[in-house]
C-alpha positions as MATLAB code, in Angstrom:
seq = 'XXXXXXXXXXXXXXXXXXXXXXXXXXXXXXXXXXXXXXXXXXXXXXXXXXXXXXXXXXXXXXXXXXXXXXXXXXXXXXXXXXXXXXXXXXXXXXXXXXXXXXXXXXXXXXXXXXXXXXXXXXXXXXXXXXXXXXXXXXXXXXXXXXX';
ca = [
     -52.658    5.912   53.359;
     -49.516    6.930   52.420;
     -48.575    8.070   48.186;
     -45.990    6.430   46.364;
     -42.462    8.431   46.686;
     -40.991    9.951   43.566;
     -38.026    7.186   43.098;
     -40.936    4.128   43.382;
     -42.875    6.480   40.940;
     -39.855    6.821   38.516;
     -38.972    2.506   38.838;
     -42.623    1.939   37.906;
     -42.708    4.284   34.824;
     -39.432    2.808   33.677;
     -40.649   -0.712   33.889;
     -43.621    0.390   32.061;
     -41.676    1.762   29.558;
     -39.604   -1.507   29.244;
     -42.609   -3.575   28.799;
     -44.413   -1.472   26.096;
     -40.993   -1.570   24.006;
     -40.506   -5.727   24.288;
     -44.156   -6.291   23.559;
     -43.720   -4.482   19.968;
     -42.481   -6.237   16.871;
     -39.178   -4.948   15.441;
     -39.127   -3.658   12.136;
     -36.859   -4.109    9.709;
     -35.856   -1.231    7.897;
     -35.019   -1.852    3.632;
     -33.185    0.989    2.047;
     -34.305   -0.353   -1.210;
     -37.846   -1.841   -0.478;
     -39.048   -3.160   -4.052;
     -35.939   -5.287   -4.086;
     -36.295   -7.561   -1.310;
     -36.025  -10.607   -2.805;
     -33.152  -10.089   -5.762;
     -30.600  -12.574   -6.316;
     -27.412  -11.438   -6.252;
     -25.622  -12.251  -10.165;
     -23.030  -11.102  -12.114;
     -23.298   -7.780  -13.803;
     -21.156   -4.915  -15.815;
     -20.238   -2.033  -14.852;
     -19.131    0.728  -16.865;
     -16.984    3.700  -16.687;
     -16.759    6.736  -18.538;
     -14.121    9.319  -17.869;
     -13.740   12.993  -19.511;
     -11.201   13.463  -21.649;
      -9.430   16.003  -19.168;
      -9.443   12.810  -16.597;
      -7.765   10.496  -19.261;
      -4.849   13.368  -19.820;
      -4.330   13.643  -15.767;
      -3.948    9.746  -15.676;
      -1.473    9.965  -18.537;
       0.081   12.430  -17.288;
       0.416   10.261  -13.744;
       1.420    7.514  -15.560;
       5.107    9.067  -16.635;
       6.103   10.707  -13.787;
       8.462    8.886  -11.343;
       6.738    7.428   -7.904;
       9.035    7.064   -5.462;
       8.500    5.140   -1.945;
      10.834    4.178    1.134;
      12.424    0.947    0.867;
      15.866   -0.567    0.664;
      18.751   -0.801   -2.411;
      22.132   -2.944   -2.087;
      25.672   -1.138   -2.482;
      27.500   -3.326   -4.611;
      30.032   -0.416   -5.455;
      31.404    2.843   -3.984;
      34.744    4.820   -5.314;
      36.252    6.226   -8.649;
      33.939    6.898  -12.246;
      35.490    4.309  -14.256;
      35.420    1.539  -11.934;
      31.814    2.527  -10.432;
      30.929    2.101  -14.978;
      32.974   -1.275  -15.083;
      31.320   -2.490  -12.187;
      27.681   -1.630  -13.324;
      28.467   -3.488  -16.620;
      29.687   -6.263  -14.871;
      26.244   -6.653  -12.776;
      24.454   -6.053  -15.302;
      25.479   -8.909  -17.487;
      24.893  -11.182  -14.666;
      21.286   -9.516  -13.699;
      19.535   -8.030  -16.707;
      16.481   -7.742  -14.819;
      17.933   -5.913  -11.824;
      17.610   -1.675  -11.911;
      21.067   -0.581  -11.034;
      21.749    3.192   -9.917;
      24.986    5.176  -10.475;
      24.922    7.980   -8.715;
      27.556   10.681   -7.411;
      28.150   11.537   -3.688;
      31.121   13.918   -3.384;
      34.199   12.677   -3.698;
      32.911    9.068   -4.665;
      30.471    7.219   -7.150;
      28.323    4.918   -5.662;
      26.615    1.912   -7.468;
      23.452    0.915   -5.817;
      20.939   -2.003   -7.225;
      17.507   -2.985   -7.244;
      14.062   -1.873   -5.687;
      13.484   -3.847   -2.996;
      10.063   -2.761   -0.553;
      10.808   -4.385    2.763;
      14.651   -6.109    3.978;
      13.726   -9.070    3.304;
      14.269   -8.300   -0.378;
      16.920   -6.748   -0.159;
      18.432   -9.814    2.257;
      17.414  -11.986   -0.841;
      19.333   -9.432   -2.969;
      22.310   -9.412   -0.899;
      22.709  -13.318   -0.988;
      22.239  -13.394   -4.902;
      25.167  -10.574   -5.435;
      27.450  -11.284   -2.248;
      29.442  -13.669   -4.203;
      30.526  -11.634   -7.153;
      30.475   -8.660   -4.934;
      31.758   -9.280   -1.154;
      31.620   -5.868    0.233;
      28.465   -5.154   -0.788;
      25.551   -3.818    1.846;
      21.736   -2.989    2.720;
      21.218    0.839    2.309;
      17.549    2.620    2.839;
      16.500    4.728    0.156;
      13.726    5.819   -2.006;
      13.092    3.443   -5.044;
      10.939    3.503   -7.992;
       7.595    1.756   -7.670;
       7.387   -0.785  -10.319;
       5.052   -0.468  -13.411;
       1.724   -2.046  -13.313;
       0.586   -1.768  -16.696;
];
């Protein structure tokens, strides 16, 4: 009579194996045992920061966050008309940033904060009228306050 060969050996092992492991009952692991069977409610939670944490979130608080997104050029040319202009704008949109800025030869009036095109799009339509040649320009803007 003839032993079993190492491969048959190997498949019967395996299935052995196979069977032991289905026949036990999984268990079910609790990383906090003793409360199995809370209810989940509303609760408080508190938090209590140093005072040297308080003066770095202050101090985060002033400074000036800038991100990528997009402005309108309503104005680019001379100082006095670039000032006439951004008085102009701004008695139509008081709630509107506007930026004067210089770029060498030329002052350039840019407005808003706008995060994606779309906004500025919006922008554009709202200030095309009163100012035809104005256009989309990327640039960095000022986050708005969350307070």
């Amino acid at each position: 009579m003839r032993g079993l060969s190492p491969s048959h050996l190997l498949a019967v092992l395996f299935g052995l194996q196979a069977l032991a492991g289905a026949a036990q009952d999984p268990v079910k692991p609790f990383l906090f045992p003793h409360q199995q069977d809370t209810i989940p409610r509303m609760g408080d939670v508190q938090l209590t920061f140093g005072p040297g944490v308080e003066r770095l979130l202050a101090a985060y608080g002033e400074h000036k966050h800038r991100t990528d997104g997009y402005r309108v050029q309503i104005f680019l040319g001379d100082r006095t008309t670039a000032e006439t202009t951004k008085r102009t704008f701004l008695q139509k949109n008081p709630e509107v940033p506007v930026y004067l800025s210089w770029l060498a030869p030329n002052f350039r009036l840019r407005v808003g904060d706008c995060r994606t095109r779309l906004e500025a799009e919006h922008l554009l339509h709202e200030v095309k009228t009163t100012f035809p040649g104005s256009y989309i320009v990327p640039d960095e803007i000022e986050m708005p306050r969350v307070d």
